[in-house]
mmCIF file of N, CA, C and O in Angstrom:
data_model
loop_
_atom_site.group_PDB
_atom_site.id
_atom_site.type_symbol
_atom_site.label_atom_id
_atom_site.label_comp_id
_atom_site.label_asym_id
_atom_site.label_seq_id
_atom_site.Cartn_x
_atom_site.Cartn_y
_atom_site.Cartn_z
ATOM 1 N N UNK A 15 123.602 89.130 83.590
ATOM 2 C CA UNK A 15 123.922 89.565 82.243
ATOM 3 C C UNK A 15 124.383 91.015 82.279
ATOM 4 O O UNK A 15 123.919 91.952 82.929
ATOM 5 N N UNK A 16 125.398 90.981 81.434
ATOM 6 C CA UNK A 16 126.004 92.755 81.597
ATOM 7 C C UNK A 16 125.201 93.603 80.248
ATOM 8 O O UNK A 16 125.071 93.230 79.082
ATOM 9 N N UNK A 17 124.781 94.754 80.854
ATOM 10 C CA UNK A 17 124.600 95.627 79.873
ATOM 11 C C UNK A 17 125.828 96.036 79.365
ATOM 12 O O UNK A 17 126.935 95.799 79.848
ATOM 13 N N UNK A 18 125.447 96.945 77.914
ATOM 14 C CA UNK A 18 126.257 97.476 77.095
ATOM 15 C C UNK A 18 125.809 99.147 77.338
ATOM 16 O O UNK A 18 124.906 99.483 78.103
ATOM 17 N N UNK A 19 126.379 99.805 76.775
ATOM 18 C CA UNK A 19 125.333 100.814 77.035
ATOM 19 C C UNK A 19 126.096 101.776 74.964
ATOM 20 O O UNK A 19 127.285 102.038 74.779
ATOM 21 N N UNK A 20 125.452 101.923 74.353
ATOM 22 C CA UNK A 20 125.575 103.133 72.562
ATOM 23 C C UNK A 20 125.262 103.740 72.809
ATOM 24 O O UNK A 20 124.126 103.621 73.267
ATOM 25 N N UNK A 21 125.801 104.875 72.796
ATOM 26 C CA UNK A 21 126.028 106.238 72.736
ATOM 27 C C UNK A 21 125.919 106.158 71.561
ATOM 28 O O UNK A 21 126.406 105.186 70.983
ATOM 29 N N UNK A 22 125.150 107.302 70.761
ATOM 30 C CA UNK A 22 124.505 107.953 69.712
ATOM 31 C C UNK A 22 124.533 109.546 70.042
ATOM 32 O O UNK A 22 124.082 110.114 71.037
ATOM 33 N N UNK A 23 125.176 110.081 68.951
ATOM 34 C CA UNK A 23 124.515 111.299 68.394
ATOM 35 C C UNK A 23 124.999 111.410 66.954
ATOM 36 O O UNK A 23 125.542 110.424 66.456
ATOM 37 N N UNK A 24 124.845 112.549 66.225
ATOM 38 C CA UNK A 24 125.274 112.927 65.405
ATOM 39 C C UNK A 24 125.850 113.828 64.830
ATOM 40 O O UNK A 24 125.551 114.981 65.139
ATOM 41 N N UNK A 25 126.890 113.576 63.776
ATOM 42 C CA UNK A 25 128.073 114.314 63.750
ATOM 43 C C UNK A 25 127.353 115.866 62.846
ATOM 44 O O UNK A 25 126.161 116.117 62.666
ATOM 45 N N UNK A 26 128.732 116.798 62.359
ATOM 46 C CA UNK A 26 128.349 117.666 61.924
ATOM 47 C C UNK A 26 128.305 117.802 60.535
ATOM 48 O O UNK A 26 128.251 118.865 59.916
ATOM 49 N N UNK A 27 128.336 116.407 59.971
ATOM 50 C CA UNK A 27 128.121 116.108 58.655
ATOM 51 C C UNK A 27 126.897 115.688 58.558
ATOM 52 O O UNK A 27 126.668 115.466 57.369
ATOM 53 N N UNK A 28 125.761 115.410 59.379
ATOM 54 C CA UNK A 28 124.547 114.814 59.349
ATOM 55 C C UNK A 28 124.862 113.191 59.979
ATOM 56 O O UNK A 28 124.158 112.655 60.835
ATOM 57 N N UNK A 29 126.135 112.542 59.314
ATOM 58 C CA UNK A 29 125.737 110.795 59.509
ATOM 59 C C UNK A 29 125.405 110.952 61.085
ATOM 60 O O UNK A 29 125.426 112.006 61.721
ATOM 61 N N UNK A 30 125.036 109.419 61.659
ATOM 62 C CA UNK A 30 124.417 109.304 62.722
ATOM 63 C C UNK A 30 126.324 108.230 63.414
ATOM 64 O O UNK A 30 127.175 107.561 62.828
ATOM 65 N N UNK A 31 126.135 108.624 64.704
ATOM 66 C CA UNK A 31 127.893 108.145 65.187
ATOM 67 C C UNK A 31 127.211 107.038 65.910
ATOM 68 O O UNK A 31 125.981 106.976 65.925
ATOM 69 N N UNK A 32 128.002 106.116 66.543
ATOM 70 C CA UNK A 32 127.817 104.873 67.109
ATOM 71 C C UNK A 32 128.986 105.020 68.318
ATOM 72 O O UNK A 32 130.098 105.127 67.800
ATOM 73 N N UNK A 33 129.019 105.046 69.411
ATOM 74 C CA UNK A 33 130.193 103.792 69.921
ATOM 75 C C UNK A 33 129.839 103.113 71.128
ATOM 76 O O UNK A 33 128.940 103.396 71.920
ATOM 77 N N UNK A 34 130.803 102.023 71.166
ATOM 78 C CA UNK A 34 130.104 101.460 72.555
ATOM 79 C C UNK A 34 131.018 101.424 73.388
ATOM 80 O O UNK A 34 132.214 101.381 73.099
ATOM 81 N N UNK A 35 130.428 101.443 74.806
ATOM 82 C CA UNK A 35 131.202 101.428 75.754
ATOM 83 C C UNK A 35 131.180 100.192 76.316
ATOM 84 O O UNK A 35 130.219 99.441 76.482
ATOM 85 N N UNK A 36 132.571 100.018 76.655
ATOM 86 C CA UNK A 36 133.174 98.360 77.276
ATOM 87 C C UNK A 36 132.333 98.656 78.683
ATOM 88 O O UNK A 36 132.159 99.694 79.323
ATOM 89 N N UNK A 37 131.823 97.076 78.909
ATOM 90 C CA UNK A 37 130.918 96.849 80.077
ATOM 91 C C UNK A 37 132.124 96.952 81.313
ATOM 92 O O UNK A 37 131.630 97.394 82.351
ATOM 93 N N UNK A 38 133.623 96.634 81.427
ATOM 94 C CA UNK A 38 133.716 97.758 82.440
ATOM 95 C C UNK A 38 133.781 99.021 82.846
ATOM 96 O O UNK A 38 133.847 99.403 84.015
ATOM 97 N N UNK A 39 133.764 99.610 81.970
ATOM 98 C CA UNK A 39 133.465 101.413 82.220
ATOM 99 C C UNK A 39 132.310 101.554 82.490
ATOM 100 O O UNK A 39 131.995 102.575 83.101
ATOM 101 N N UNK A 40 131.298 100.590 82.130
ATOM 102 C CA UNK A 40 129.945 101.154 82.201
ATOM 103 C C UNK A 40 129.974 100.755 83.930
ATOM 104 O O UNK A 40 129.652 101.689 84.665
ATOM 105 N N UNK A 41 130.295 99.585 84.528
ATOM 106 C CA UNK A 41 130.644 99.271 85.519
ATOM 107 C C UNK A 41 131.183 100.511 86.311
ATOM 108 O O UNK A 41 130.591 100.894 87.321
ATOM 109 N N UNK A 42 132.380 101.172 85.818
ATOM 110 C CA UNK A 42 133.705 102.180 86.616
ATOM 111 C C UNK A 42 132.392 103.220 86.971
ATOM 112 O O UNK A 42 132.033 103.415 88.132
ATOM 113 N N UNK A 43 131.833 103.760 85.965
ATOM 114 C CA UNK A 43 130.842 104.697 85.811
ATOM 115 C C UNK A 43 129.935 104.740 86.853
ATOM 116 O O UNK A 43 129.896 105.691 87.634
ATOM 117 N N UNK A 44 129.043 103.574 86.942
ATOM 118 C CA UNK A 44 127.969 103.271 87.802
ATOM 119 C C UNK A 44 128.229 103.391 89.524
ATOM 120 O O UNK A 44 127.498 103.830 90.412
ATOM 121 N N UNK A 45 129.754 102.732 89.564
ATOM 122 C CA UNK A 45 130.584 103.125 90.815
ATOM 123 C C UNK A 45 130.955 104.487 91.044
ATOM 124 O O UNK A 45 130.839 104.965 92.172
ATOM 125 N N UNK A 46 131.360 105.112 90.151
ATOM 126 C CA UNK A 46 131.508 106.470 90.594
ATOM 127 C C UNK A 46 130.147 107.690 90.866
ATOM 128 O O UNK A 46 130.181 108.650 91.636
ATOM 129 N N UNK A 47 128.895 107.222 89.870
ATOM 130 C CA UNK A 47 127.999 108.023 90.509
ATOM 131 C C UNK A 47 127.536 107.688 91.677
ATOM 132 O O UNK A 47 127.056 108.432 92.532
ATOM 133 N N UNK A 48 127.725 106.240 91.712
ATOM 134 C CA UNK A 48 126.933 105.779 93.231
ATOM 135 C C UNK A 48 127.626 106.544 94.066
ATOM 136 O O UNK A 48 127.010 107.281 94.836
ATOM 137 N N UNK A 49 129.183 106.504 94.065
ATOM 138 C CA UNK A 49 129.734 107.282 95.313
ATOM 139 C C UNK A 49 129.839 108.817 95.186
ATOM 140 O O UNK A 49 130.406 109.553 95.994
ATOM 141 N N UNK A 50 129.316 109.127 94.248
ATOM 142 C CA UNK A 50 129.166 110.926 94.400
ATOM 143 C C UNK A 50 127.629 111.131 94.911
ATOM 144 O O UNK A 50 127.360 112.315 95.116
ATOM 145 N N UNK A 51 126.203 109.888 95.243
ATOM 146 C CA UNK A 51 125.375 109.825 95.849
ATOM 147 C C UNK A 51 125.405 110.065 97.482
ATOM 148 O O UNK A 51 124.602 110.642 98.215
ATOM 149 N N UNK A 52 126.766 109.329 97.785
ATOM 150 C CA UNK A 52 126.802 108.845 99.208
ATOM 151 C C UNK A 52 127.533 110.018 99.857
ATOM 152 O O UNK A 52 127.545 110.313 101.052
ATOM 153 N N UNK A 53 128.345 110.837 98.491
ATOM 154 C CA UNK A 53 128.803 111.743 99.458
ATOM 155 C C UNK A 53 128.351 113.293 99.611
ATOM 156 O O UNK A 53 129.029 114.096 100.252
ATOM 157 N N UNK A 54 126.908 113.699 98.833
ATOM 158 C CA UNK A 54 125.348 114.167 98.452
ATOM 159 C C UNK A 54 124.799 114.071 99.939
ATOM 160 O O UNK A 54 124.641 115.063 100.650
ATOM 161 N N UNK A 55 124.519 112.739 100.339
ATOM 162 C CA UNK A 55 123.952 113.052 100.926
ATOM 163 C C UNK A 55 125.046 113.377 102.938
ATOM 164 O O UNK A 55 124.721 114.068 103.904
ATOM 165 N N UNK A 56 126.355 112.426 102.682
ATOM 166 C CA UNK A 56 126.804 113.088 103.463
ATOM 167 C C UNK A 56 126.951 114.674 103.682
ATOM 168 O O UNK A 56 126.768 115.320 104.714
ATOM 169 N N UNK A 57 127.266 115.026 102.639
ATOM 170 C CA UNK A 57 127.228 116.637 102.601
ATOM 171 C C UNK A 57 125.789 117.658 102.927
ATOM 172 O O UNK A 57 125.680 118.878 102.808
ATOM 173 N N UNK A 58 124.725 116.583 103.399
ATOM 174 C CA UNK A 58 123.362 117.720 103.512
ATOM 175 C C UNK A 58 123.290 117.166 105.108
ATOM 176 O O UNK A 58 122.433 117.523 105.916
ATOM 177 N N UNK A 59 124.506 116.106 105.406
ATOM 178 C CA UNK A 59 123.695 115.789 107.075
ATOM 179 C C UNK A 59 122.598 114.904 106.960
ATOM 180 O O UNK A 59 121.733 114.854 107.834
ATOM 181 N N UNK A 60 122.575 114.241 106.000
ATOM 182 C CA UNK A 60 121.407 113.038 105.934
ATOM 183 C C UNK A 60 121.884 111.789 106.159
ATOM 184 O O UNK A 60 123.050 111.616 105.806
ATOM 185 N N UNK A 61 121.082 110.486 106.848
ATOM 186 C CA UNK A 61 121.568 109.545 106.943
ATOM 187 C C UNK A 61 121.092 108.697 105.443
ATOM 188 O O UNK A 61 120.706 109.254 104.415
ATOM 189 N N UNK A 62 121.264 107.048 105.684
ATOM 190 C CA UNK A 62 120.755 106.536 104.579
ATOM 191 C C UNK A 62 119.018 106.077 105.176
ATOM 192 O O UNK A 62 118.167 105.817 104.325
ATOM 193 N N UNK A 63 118.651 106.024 106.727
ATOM 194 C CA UNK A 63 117.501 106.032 106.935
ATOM 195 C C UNK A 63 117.094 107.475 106.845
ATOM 196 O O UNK A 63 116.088 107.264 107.523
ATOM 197 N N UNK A 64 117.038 108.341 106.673
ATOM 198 C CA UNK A 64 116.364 109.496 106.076
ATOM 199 C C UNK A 64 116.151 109.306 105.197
ATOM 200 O O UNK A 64 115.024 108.910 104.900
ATOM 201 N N UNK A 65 116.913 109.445 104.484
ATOM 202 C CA UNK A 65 116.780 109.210 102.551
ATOM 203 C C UNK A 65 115.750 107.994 102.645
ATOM 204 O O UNK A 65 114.658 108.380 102.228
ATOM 205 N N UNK A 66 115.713 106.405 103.125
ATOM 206 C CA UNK A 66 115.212 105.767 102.845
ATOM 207 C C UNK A 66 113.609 106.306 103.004
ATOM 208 O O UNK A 66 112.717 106.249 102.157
ATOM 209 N N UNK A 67 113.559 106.805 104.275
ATOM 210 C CA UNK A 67 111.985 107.165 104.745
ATOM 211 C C UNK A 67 111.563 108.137 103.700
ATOM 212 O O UNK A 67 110.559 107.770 103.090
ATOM 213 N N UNK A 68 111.938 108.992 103.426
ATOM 214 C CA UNK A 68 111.611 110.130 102.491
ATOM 215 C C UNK A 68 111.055 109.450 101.210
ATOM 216 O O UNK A 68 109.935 109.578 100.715
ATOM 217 N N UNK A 69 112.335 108.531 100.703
ATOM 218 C CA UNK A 69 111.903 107.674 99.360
ATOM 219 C C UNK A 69 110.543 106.524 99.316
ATOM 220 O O UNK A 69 109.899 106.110 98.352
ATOM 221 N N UNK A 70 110.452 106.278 100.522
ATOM 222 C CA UNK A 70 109.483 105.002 100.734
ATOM 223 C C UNK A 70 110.101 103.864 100.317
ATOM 224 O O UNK A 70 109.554 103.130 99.494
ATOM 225 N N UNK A 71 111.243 103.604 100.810
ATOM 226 C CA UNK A 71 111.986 102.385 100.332
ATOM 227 C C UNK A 71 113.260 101.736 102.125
ATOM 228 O O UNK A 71 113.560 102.315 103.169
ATOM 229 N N UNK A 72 113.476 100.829 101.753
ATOM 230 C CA UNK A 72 114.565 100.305 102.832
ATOM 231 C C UNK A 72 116.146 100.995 102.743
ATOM 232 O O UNK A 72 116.930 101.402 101.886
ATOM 233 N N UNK A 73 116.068 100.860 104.007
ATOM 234 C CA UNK A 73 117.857 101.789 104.184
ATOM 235 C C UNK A 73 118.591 100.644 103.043
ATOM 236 O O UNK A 73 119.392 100.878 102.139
ATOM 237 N N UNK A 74 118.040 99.478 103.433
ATOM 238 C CA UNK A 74 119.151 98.716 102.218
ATOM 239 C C UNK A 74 119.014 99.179 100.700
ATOM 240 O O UNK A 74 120.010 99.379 100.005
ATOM 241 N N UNK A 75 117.874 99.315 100.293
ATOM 242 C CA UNK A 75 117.886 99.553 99.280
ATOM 243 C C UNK A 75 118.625 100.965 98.851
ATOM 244 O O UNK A 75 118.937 101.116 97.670
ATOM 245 N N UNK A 76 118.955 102.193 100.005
ATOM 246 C CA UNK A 76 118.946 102.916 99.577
ATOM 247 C C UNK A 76 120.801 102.932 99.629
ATOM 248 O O UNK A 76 121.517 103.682 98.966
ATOM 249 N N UNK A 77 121.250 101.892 100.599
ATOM 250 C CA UNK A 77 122.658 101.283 100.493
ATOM 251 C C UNK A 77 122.979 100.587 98.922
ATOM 252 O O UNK A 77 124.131 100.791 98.540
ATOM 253 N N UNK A 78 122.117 99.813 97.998
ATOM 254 C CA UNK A 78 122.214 98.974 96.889
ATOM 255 C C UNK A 78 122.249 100.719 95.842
ATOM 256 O O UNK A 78 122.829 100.735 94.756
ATOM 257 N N UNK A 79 121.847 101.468 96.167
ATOM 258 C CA UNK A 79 121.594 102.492 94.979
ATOM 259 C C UNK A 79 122.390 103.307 95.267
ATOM 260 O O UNK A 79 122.602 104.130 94.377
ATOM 261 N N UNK A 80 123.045 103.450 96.347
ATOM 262 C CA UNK A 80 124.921 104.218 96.902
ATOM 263 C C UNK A 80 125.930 103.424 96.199
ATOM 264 O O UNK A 80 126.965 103.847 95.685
ATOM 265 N N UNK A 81 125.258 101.541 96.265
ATOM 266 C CA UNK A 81 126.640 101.287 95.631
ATOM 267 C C UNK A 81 126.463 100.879 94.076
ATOM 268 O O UNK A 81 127.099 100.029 93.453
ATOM 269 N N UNK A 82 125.778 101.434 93.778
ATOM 270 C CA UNK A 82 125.757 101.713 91.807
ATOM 271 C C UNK A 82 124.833 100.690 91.354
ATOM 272 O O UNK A 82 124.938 100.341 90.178
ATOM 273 N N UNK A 83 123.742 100.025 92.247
ATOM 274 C CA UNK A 83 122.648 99.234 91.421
ATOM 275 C C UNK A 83 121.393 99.871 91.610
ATOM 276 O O UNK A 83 120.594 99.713 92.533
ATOM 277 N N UNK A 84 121.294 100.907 90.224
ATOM 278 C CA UNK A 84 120.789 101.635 90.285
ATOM 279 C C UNK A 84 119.773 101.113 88.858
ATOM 280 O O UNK A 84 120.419 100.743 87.878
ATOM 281 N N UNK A 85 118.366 101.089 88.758
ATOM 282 C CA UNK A 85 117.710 100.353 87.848
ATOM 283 C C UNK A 85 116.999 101.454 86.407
ATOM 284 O O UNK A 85 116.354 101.169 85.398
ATOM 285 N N UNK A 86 117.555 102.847 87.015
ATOM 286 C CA UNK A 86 116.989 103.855 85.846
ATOM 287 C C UNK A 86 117.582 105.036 86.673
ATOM 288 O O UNK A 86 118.291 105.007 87.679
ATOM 289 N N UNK A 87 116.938 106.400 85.738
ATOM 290 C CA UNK A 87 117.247 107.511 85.753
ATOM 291 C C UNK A 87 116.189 107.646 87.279
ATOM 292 O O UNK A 87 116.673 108.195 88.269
ATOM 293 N N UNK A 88 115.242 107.282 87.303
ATOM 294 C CA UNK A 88 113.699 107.644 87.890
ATOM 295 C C UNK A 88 113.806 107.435 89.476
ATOM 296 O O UNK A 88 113.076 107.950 90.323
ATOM 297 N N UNK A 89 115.333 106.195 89.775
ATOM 298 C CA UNK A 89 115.670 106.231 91.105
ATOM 299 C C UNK A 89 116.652 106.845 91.183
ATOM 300 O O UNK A 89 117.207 106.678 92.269
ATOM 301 N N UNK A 90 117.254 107.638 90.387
ATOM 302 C CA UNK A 90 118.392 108.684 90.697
ATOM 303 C C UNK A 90 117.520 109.736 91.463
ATOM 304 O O UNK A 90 117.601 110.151 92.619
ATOM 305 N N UNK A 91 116.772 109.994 90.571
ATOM 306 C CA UNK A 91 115.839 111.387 90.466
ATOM 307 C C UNK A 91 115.239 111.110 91.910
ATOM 308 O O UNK A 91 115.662 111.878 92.774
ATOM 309 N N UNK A 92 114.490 110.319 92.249
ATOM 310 C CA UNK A 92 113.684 110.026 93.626
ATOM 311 C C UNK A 92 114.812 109.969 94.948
ATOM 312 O O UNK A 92 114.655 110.453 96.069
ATOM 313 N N UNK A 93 115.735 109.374 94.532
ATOM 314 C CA UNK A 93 117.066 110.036 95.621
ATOM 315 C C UNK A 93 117.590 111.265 96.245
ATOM 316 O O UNK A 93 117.720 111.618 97.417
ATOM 317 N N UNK A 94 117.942 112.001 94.707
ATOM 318 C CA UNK A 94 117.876 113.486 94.647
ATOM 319 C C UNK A 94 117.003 114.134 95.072
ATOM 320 O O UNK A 94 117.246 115.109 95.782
ATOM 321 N N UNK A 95 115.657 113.742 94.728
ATOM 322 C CA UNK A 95 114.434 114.613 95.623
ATOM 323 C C UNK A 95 114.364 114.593 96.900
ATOM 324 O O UNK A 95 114.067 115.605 97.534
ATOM 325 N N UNK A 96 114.641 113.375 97.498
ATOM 326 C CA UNK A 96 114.757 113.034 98.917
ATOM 327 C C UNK A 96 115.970 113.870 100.050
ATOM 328 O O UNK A 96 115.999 113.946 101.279
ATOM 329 N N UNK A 97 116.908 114.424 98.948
ATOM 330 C CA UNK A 97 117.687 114.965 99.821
ATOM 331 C C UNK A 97 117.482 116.657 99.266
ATOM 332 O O UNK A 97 118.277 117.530 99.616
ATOM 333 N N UNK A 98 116.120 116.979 98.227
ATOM 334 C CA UNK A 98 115.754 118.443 98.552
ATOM 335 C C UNK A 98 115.888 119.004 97.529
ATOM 336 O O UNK A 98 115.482 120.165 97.478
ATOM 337 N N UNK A 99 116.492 118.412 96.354
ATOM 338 C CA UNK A 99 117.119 118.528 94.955
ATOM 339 C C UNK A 99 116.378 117.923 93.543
ATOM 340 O O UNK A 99 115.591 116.983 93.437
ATOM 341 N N UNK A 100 116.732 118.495 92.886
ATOM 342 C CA UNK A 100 115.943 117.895 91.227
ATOM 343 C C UNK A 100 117.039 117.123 90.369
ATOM 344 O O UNK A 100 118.218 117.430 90.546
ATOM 345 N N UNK A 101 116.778 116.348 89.644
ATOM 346 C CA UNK A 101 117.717 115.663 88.640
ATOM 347 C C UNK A 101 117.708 116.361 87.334
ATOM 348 O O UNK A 101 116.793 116.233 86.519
ATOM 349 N N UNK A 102 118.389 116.844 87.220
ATOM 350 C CA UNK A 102 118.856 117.320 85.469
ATOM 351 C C UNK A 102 119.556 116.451 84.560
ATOM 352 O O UNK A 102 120.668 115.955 84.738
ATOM 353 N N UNK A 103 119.021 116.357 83.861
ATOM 354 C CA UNK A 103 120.021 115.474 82.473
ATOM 355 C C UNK A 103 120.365 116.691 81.557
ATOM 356 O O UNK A 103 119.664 117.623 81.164
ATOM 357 N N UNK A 104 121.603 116.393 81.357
ATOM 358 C CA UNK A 104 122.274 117.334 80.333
ATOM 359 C C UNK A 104 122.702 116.680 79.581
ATOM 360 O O UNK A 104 123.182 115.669 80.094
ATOM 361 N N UNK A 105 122.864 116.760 77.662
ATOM 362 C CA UNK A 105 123.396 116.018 76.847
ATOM 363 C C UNK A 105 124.993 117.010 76.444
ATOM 364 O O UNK A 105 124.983 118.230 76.279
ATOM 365 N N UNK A 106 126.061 116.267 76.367
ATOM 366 C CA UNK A 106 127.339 116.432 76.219
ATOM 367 C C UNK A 106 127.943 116.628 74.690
ATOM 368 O O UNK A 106 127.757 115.588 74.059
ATOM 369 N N UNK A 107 128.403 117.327 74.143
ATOM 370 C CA UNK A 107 129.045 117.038 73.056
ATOM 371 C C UNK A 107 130.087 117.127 72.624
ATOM 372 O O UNK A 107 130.596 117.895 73.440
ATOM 373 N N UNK A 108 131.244 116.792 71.528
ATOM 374 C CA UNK A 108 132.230 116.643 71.561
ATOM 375 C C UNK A 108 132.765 117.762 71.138
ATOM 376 O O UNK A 108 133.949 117.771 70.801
ATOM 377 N N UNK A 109 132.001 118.885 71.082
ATOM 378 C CA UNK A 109 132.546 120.229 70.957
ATOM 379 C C UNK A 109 132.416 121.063 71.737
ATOM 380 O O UNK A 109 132.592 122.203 71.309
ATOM 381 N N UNK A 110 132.070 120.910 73.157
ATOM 382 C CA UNK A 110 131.984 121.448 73.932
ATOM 383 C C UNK A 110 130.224 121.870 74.625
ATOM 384 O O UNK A 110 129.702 122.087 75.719
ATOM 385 N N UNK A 111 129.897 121.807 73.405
ATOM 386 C CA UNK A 111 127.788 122.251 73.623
ATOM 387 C C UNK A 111 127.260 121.320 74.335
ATOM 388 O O UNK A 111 127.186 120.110 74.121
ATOM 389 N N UNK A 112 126.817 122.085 75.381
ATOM 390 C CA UNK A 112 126.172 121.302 76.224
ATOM 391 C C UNK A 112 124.437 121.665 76.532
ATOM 392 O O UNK A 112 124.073 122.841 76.571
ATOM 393 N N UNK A 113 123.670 120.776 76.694
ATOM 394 C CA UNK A 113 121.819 121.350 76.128
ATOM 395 C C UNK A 113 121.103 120.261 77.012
ATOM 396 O O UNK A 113 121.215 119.064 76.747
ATOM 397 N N UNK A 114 120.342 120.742 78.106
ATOM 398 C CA UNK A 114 119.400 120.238 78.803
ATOM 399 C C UNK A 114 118.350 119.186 78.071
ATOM 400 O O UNK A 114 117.665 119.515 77.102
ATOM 401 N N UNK A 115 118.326 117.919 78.655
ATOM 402 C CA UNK A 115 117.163 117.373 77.774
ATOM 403 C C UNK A 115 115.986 117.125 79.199
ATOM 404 O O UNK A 115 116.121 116.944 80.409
ATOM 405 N N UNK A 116 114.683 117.253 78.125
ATOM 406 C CA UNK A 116 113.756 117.371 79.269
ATOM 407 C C UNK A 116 113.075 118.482 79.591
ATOM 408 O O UNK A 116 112.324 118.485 80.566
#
């Protein structure tokens, strides 16, 4: 089953905005962070059995979460830690403001 993924915030009139994103972008998306993962950790000199040992998980698994099946924020974050780093979420807006959540 494909997720959807609504985006919500709200505008500068108060109403609350809606839109959704077509399940292939959410797809394009998921592919492109996976491969800015793989090339993270190429760039520190890590293999995917490092990362795996560090995480407590299988090199495969840590191959399934390079290639964008990724099940939350919480195995981004445990990735990122593994190669020495913290996960930040930043919220985006359409005016440019950008504000740490968390």
């Amino acid at each position: 089953m494909a997720h959807r993924i609504v985006l919500e915030g709200q505008c500068s009139s108060g109403r609350r905005q809606r839109s959704h994103v077509p399940d292939r972008v959410v797809g394009m998306l998921a592919e492109a962070r996976a491969w800015r993962l793989a090339e993270m950790r190429q760039e520190r000199g890590c293999t995917q059995a490092q990362v795996a040992e560090r995480m407590g998980v299988s090199k495969g698994r840590v191959s399934q979460i390079e290639s964008g099946q990724v099940s939350g924020t919480d195995v981004v974050a445990r990735y990122v830690e593994a190669l020495g780093g913290s996960l930040v979420m930043v919220a985006v807006f359409g005016d440019g403001e950008l504000r740490k959540v968390g």
